[in-house]
């Protein structure tokens, strides 16, 4: 699946709308090393079977993030998971559009939509988190893409770029100030989630070695540049306090 998945992600870049929410200031300028305390949250993005090797939309070497995230999670008292959670027949599936094939596009009310193979269907094996992902202390799971007519890449705002997932409100009510983001894939869902976290006012970090990327035709370099422009700090696990 790697070949067509890469083609699709290129198309997704071309058709993506601006990630920053209009009228909302960017997050606070992050320090080089985040403070991990009760005001920090670890956001684990989409570490699900369908996005790991053998899945329908596998990120190359995506399974390698699991032991890194498992170790990192032990340092956080606040953990949130995001999970793709599509109903059967979701509008983003090629199977919902007669005559269309996976990785082609259609126009939706919110713009161009890439058509995916059926994936992360509610209750399916592909939608499950990796069995070896050990983050049992997580307090919340943000399920996204469950509205039949709207896809969702970011953990904060759906693909129409105006429908919130509820994560911003949850974190604000919990008194969270800092978001440390890991998961799949660096240059797409992680980047979108990080940029929306910063736009919502959180001090935002992405842990490079706790993510894996598609890195298609410079997409990874572009994503890091966009994240830097949005006050997001790129760090490694070794930069975090023990």
mmCIF file of C-alpha atoms in Angstrom:
data_model
loop_
_atom_site.group_PDB
_atom_site.id
_atom_site.type_symbol
_atom_site.label_atom_id
_atom_site.label_comp_id
_atom_site.label_asym_id
_atom_site.label_seq_id
_atom_site.Cartn_x
_atom_site.Cartn_y
_atom_site.Cartn_z
ATOM 1 C CA UNK A 1 0.000 0.000 0.000
ATOM 2 C CA UNK A 2 2.999 2.336 0.373
ATOM 3 C CA UNK A 3 3.030 3.405 -3.279
ATOM 4 C CA UNK A 4 -0.572 4.573 -3.644
ATOM 5 C CA UNK A 5 -0.550 5.993 -0.132
ATOM 6 C CA UNK A 6 2.365 8.236 -1.062
ATOM 7 C CA UNK A 7 0.567 9.401 -4.216
ATOM 8 C CA UNK A 8 -2.448 10.277 -2.156
ATOM 9 C CA UNK A 9 -0.510 12.272 0.370
ATOM 10 C CA UNK A 10 0.963 14.399 -2.409
ATOM 11 C CA UNK A 11 -2.567 15.100 -3.591
ATOM 12 C CA UNK A 12 -3.582 15.895 -0.036
ATOM 13 C CA UNK A 13 -0.867 18.532 0.212
ATOM 14 C CA UNK A 14 -2.001 20.119 -3.030
ATOM 15 C CA UNK A 15 -5.623 20.295 -1.944
ATOM 16 C CA UNK A 16 -5.177 21.104 1.733
ATOM 17 C CA UNK A 17 -6.580 24.295 3.148
ATOM 18 C CA UNK A 18 -4.673 26.554 5.516
ATOM 19 C CA UNK A 19 -4.324 24.886 8.896
ATOM 20 C CA UNK A 20 -4.211 27.949 11.113
ATOM 21 C CA UNK A 21 -7.632 28.905 12.412
ATOM 22 C CA UNK A 22 -8.453 32.444 11.305
ATOM 23 C CA UNK A 23 -8.526 34.980 14.102
ATOM 24 C CA UNK A 24 -6.906 32.702 16.681
ATOM 25 C CA UNK A 25 -3.410 33.648 17.874
ATOM 26 C CA UNK A 26 -0.584 31.147 17.702
ATOM 27 C CA UNK A 27 0.531 29.409 20.861
ATOM 28 C CA UNK A 28 3.114 30.708 23.275
ATOM 29 C CA UNK A 29 6.692 30.485 22.061
ATOM 30 C CA UNK A 30 7.903 27.111 23.293
ATOM 31 C CA UNK A 31 11.038 26.787 25.363
ATOM 32 C CA UNK A 32 13.780 24.557 23.999
ATOM 33 C CA UNK A 33 13.029 21.978 26.693
ATOM 34 C CA UNK A 34 9.427 21.553 27.860
ATOM 35 C CA UNK A 35 8.521 21.244 31.508
ATOM 36 C CA UNK A 36 6.769 17.930 32.093
ATOM 37 C CA UNK A 37 4.352 18.469 34.934
ATOM 38 C CA UNK A 38 0.600 18.545 35.560
ATOM 39 C CA UNK A 39 0.269 21.315 32.941
ATOM 40 C CA UNK A 40 1.786 19.174 30.142
ATOM 41 C CA UNK A 41 0.011 16.596 27.970
ATOM 42 C CA UNK A 42 1.353 13.885 25.699
ATOM 43 C CA UNK A 43 -0.816 13.620 22.565
ATOM 44 C CA UNK A 44 -0.376 10.274 20.773
ATOM 45 C CA UNK A 45 -1.616 10.581 17.188
ATOM 46 C CA UNK A 46 -3.214 7.635 15.357
ATOM 47 C CA UNK A 47 -0.990 4.711 16.374
ATOM 48 C CA UNK A 48 -3.520 2.279 14.898
ATOM 49 C CA UNK A 49 -3.189 -0.987 13.006
ATOM 50 C CA UNK A 50 -4.259 0.481 9.667
ATOM 51 C CA UNK A 51 -1.468 3.076 9.837
ATOM 52 C CA UNK A 52 1.263 0.572 10.705
ATOM 53 C CA UNK A 53 2.960 -1.974 8.423
ATOM 54 C CA UNK A 54 0.351 -4.412 7.120
ATOM 55 C CA UNK A 55 -2.476 -1.880 7.447
ATOM 56 C CA UNK A 56 -4.495 -0.315 4.672
ATOM 57 C CA UNK A 57 -2.716 3.068 4.945
ATOM 58 C CA UNK A 58 0.607 2.024 6.380
ATOM 59 C CA UNK A 59 3.239 4.618 7.256
ATOM 60 C CA UNK A 60 6.666 3.125 6.501
ATOM 61 C CA UNK A 61 8.244 1.835 9.733
ATOM 62 C CA UNK A 62 5.304 3.193 11.661
ATOM 63 C CA UNK A 63 5.516 0.378 14.179
ATOM 64 C CA UNK A 64 8.915 1.659 15.320
ATOM 65 C CA UNK A 65 7.281 4.485 17.275
ATOM 66 C CA UNK A 66 5.566 2.104 19.669
ATOM 67 C CA UNK A 67 8.419 1.284 22.092
ATOM 68 C CA UNK A 68 9.560 4.917 22.025
ATOM 69 C CA UNK A 69 6.073 6.160 22.931
ATOM 70 C CA UNK A 70 5.673 3.462 25.599
ATOM 71 C CA UNK A 71 8.804 4.665 27.377
ATOM 72 C CA UNK A 72 7.923 8.327 26.946
ATOM 73 C CA UNK A 73 4.402 7.872 28.314
ATOM 74 C CA UNK A 74 5.786 6.884 31.693
ATOM 75 C CA UNK A 75 6.967 10.487 32.169
ATOM 76 C CA UNK A 76 3.528 12.085 31.700
ATOM 77 C CA UNK A 77 0.588 12.280 34.083
ATOM 78 C CA UNK A 78 -1.673 13.546 31.250
ATOM 79 C CA UNK A 79 -2.024 11.528 28.038
ATOM 80 C CA UNK A 80 -4.541 11.830 25.197
ATOM 81 C CA UNK A 81 -4.864 9.493 22.221
ATOM 82 C CA UNK A 82 -6.360 10.364 18.847
ATOM 83 C CA UNK A 83 -8.085 7.623 16.880
ATOM 84 C CA UNK A 84 -9.485 7.554 13.360
ATOM 85 C CA UNK A 85 -13.011 6.171 13.809
ATOM 86 C CA UNK A 86 -14.957 6.007 10.561
ATOM 87 C CA UNK A 87 -18.438 4.576 10.091
ATOM 88 C CA UNK A 88 -18.799 2.065 7.262
ATOM 89 C CA UNK A 89 -19.565 3.931 4.068
ATOM 90 C CA UNK A 90 -17.730 7.071 5.143
ATOM 91 C CA UNK A 91 -17.681 9.754 2.440
ATOM 92 C CA UNK A 92 -13.869 9.656 2.310
ATOM 93 C CA UNK A 93 -13.893 6.011 1.163
ATOM 94 C CA UNK A 94 -13.570 5.311 -2.561
ATOM 95 C CA UNK A 95 -16.120 2.527 -2.098
ATOM 96 C CA UNK A 96 -18.741 5.193 -1.310
ATOM 97 C CA UNK A 97 -18.327 6.770 -4.765
ATOM 98 C CA UNK A 98 -19.300 4.467 -7.677
ATOM 99 C CA UNK A 99 -16.687 4.484 -10.408
ATOM 100 C CA UNK A 100 -13.998 6.026 -8.196
ATOM 101 C CA UNK A 101 -10.799 4.325 -7.070
ATOM 102 C CA UNK A 102 -8.710 4.802 -3.926
ATOM 103 C CA UNK A 103 -6.439 7.860 -4.059
ATOM 104 C CA UNK A 104 -8.591 9.694 -6.596
ATOM 105 C CA UNK A 105 -10.305 12.874 -5.433
ATOM 106 C CA UNK A 106 -13.804 14.320 -5.330
ATOM 107 C CA UNK A 107 -15.140 17.736 -4.440
ATOM 108 C CA UNK A 108 -16.880 17.910 -1.087
ATOM 109 C CA UNK A 109 -18.697 20.939 0.393
ATOM 110 C CA UNK A 110 -15.492 21.744 2.309
ATOM 111 C CA UNK A 111 -13.142 21.288 -0.658
ATOM 112 C CA UNK A 112 -11.241 18.547 -2.392
ATOM 113 C CA UNK A 113 -11.344 15.188 -0.618
ATOM 114 C CA UNK A 114 -8.924 12.370 -1.245
ATOM 115 C CA UNK A 115 -10.677 8.999 -1.483
ATOM 116 C CA UNK A 116 -9.175 6.321 0.714
ATOM 117 C CA UNK A 117 -9.518 2.569 0.814
ATOM 118 C CA UNK A 118 -11.838 1.580 3.632
ATOM 119 C CA UNK A 119 -9.826 1.972 6.842
ATOM 120 C CA UNK A 120 -10.204 2.435 10.583
ATOM 121 C CA UNK A 121 -13.850 1.378 10.469
ATOM 122 C CA UNK A 122 -15.530 1.597 13.847
ATOM 123 C CA UNK A 123 -15.047 -1.654 15.764
ATOM 124 C CA UNK A 124 -12.677 -3.172 13.204
ATOM 125 C CA UNK A 125 -9.215 -4.603 13.801
ATOM 126 C CA UNK A 126 -7.687 -1.885 11.648
ATOM 127 C CA UNK A 127 -9.172 0.828 13.858
ATOM 128 C CA UNK A 128 -7.678 -0.649 17.013
ATOM 129 C CA UNK A 129 -4.585 0.792 18.594
ATOM 130 C CA UNK A 130 -1.485 -1.306 18.179
ATOM 131 C CA UNK A 131 -1.630 -4.159 20.667
ATOM 132 C CA UNK A 132 1.886 -3.346 21.892
ATOM 133 C CA UNK A 133 1.069 0.323 22.521
ATOM 134 C CA UNK A 134 1.173 0.562 26.321
ATOM 135 C CA UNK A 135 -0.438 3.831 27.343
ATOM 136 C CA UNK A 136 -3.020 2.465 29.758
ATOM 137 C CA UNK A 137 -2.752 5.609 31.878
ATOM 138 C CA UNK A 138 -4.262 7.750 29.083
ATOM 139 C CA UNK A 139 -7.298 9.676 30.299
ATOM 140 C CA UNK A 140 -9.014 10.455 26.990
ATOM 141 C CA UNK A 141 -9.409 9.195 23.437
ATOM 142 C CA UNK A 142 -10.398 11.733 20.795
ATOM 143 C CA UNK A 143 -12.150 9.842 18.003
ATOM 144 C CA UNK A 144 -12.120 11.689 14.715
ATOM 145 C CA UNK A 145 -13.671 11.173 11.306
ATOM 146 C CA UNK A 146 -16.812 9.673 12.814
ATOM 147 C CA UNK A 147 -19.094 12.129 11.002
ATOM 148 C CA UNK A 148 -20.029 10.376 7.783
ATOM 149 C CA UNK A 149 -19.723 13.480 5.582
ATOM 150 C CA UNK A 150 -16.517 15.044 6.975
ATOM 151 C CA UNK A 151 -13.022 13.586 7.246
ATOM 152 C CA UNK A 152 -10.615 14.570 10.017
ATOM 153 C CA UNK A 153 -6.810 14.621 10.045
ATOM 154 C CA UNK A 154 -5.991 16.926 12.949
ATOM 155 C CA UNK A 155 -6.807 15.951 16.504
ATOM 156 C CA UNK A 156 -8.235 19.451 17.058
ATOM 157 C CA UNK A 157 -10.181 20.526 13.936
ATOM 158 C CA UNK A 158 -11.858 18.393 11.279
ATOM 159 C CA UNK A 159 -11.108 18.548 7.549
ATOM 160 C CA UNK A 160 -13.688 21.276 6.948
ATOM 161 C CA UNK A 161 -11.327 23.408 9.087
ATOM 162 C CA UNK A 162 -14.174 24.733 11.217
ATOM 163 C CA UNK A 163 -15.599 21.778 13.177
ATOM 164 C CA UNK A 164 -13.771 21.258 16.486
ATOM 165 C CA UNK A 165 -13.168 17.786 17.868
ATOM 166 C CA UNK A 166 -13.510 19.051 21.434
ATOM 167 C CA UNK A 167 -9.854 18.501 22.317
ATOM 168 C CA UNK A 168 -9.124 22.211 22.796
ATOM 169 C CA UNK A 169 -11.878 22.588 25.378
ATOM 170 C CA UNK A 170 -10.884 19.405 27.163
ATOM 171 C CA UNK A 171 -7.268 20.510 27.530
ATOM 172 C CA UNK A 172 -8.201 24.024 28.624
ATOM 173 C CA UNK A 173 -10.557 22.724 31.309
ATOM 174 C CA UNK A 174 -7.774 20.436 32.516
ATOM 175 C CA UNK A 175 -5.473 23.459 32.847
ATOM 176 C CA UNK A 176 -3.028 22.201 30.212
ATOM 177 C CA UNK A 177 -0.478 24.702 28.901
ATOM 178 C CA UNK A 178 1.975 22.498 26.978
ATOM 179 C CA UNK A 179 1.356 19.823 24.328
ATOM 180 C CA UNK A 180 4.010 17.250 23.409
ATOM 181 C CA UNK A 181 2.971 15.421 20.238
ATOM 182 C CA UNK A 182 4.056 12.025 18.902
ATOM 183 C CA UNK A 183 2.703 9.428 16.464
ATOM 184 C CA UNK A 184 1.896 9.007 12.778
ATOM 185 C CA UNK A 185 2.762 10.603 10.435
ATOM 186 C CA UNK A 186 5.180 13.470 11.157
ATOM 187 C CA UNK A 187 4.546 15.360 7.945
ATOM 188 C CA UNK A 188 0.768 14.966 7.901
ATOM 189 C CA UNK A 189 -1.514 14.120 10.859
ATOM 190 C CA UNK A 190 1.139 14.974 13.467
ATOM 191 C CA UNK A 191 1.941 18.262 11.753
ATOM 192 C CA UNK A 192 -1.731 19.223 11.344
ATOM 193 C CA UNK A 193 -2.395 18.378 15.003
ATOM 194 C CA UNK A 194 0.642 20.344 16.167
ATOM 195 C CA UNK A 195 -0.228 23.414 14.123
ATOM 196 C CA UNK A 196 -3.776 23.409 15.443
ATOM 197 C CA UNK A 197 -2.495 22.967 19.012
ATOM 198 C CA UNK A 198 -0.307 26.022 18.596
ATOM 199 C CA UNK A 199 -3.137 28.002 16.976
ATOM 200 C CA UNK A 200 -5.293 27.137 19.994
ATOM 201 C CA UNK A 201 -2.717 28.721 22.302
ATOM 202 C CA UNK A 202 -0.766 25.735 23.623
ATOM 203 C CA UNK A 203 3.020 25.688 23.887
ATOM 204 C CA UNK A 204 3.671 22.913 21.370
ATOM 205 C CA UNK A 205 6.459 20.392 20.812
ATOM 206 C CA UNK A 206 6.865 17.514 18.347
ATOM 207 C CA UNK A 207 9.186 14.659 19.348
ATOM 208 C CA UNK A 208 10.971 13.746 16.136
ATOM 209 C CA UNK A 209 12.125 10.241 17.091
ATOM 210 C CA UNK A 210 8.688 9.322 18.451
ATOM 211 C CA UNK A 211 7.141 9.889 14.994
ATOM 212 C CA UNK A 212 7.565 8.430 11.522
ATOM 213 C CA UNK A 213 7.019 10.244 8.232
ATOM 214 C CA UNK A 214 6.036 9.655 4.625
ATOM 215 C CA UNK A 215 8.705 12.166 3.451
ATOM 216 C CA UNK A 216 7.407 12.432 -0.105
ATOM 217 C CA UNK A 217 9.139 14.895 -2.421
ATOM 218 C CA UNK A 218 10.250 17.143 0.406
ATOM 219 C CA UNK A 219 7.030 16.887 2.441
ATOM 220 C CA UNK A 220 8.894 16.281 5.696
ATOM 221 C CA UNK A 221 11.158 19.298 5.300
ATOM 222 C CA UNK A 222 8.144 21.396 4.366
ATOM 223 C CA UNK A 223 6.207 20.200 7.420
ATOM 224 C CA UNK A 224 9.069 21.029 9.788
ATOM 225 C CA UNK A 225 9.360 24.483 8.231
ATOM 226 C CA UNK A 226 5.624 25.123 8.633
ATOM 227 C CA UNK A 227 5.710 23.914 12.228
ATOM 228 C CA UNK A 228 8.648 26.202 13.017
ATOM 229 C CA UNK A 229 6.743 29.140 11.520
ATOM 230 C CA UNK A 230 3.878 28.324 13.877
ATOM 231 C CA UNK A 231 5.984 28.411 17.059
ATOM 232 C CA UNK A 232 6.308 24.626 17.312
ATOM 233 C CA UNK A 233 9.566 23.285 18.738
ATOM 234 C CA UNK A 234 11.193 20.199 17.249
ATOM 235 C CA UNK A 235 12.781 18.020 19.911
ATOM 236 C CA UNK A 236 14.020 14.480 20.510
ATOM 237 C CA UNK A 237 13.310 12.121 23.395
ATOM 238 C CA UNK A 238 16.747 12.848 24.800
ATOM 239 C CA UNK A 239 15.792 16.528 25.126
ATOM 240 C CA UNK A 240 12.998 15.728 27.566
ATOM 241 C CA UNK A 241 13.583 15.631 31.315
ATOM 242 C CA UNK A 242 13.657 12.145 32.723
#
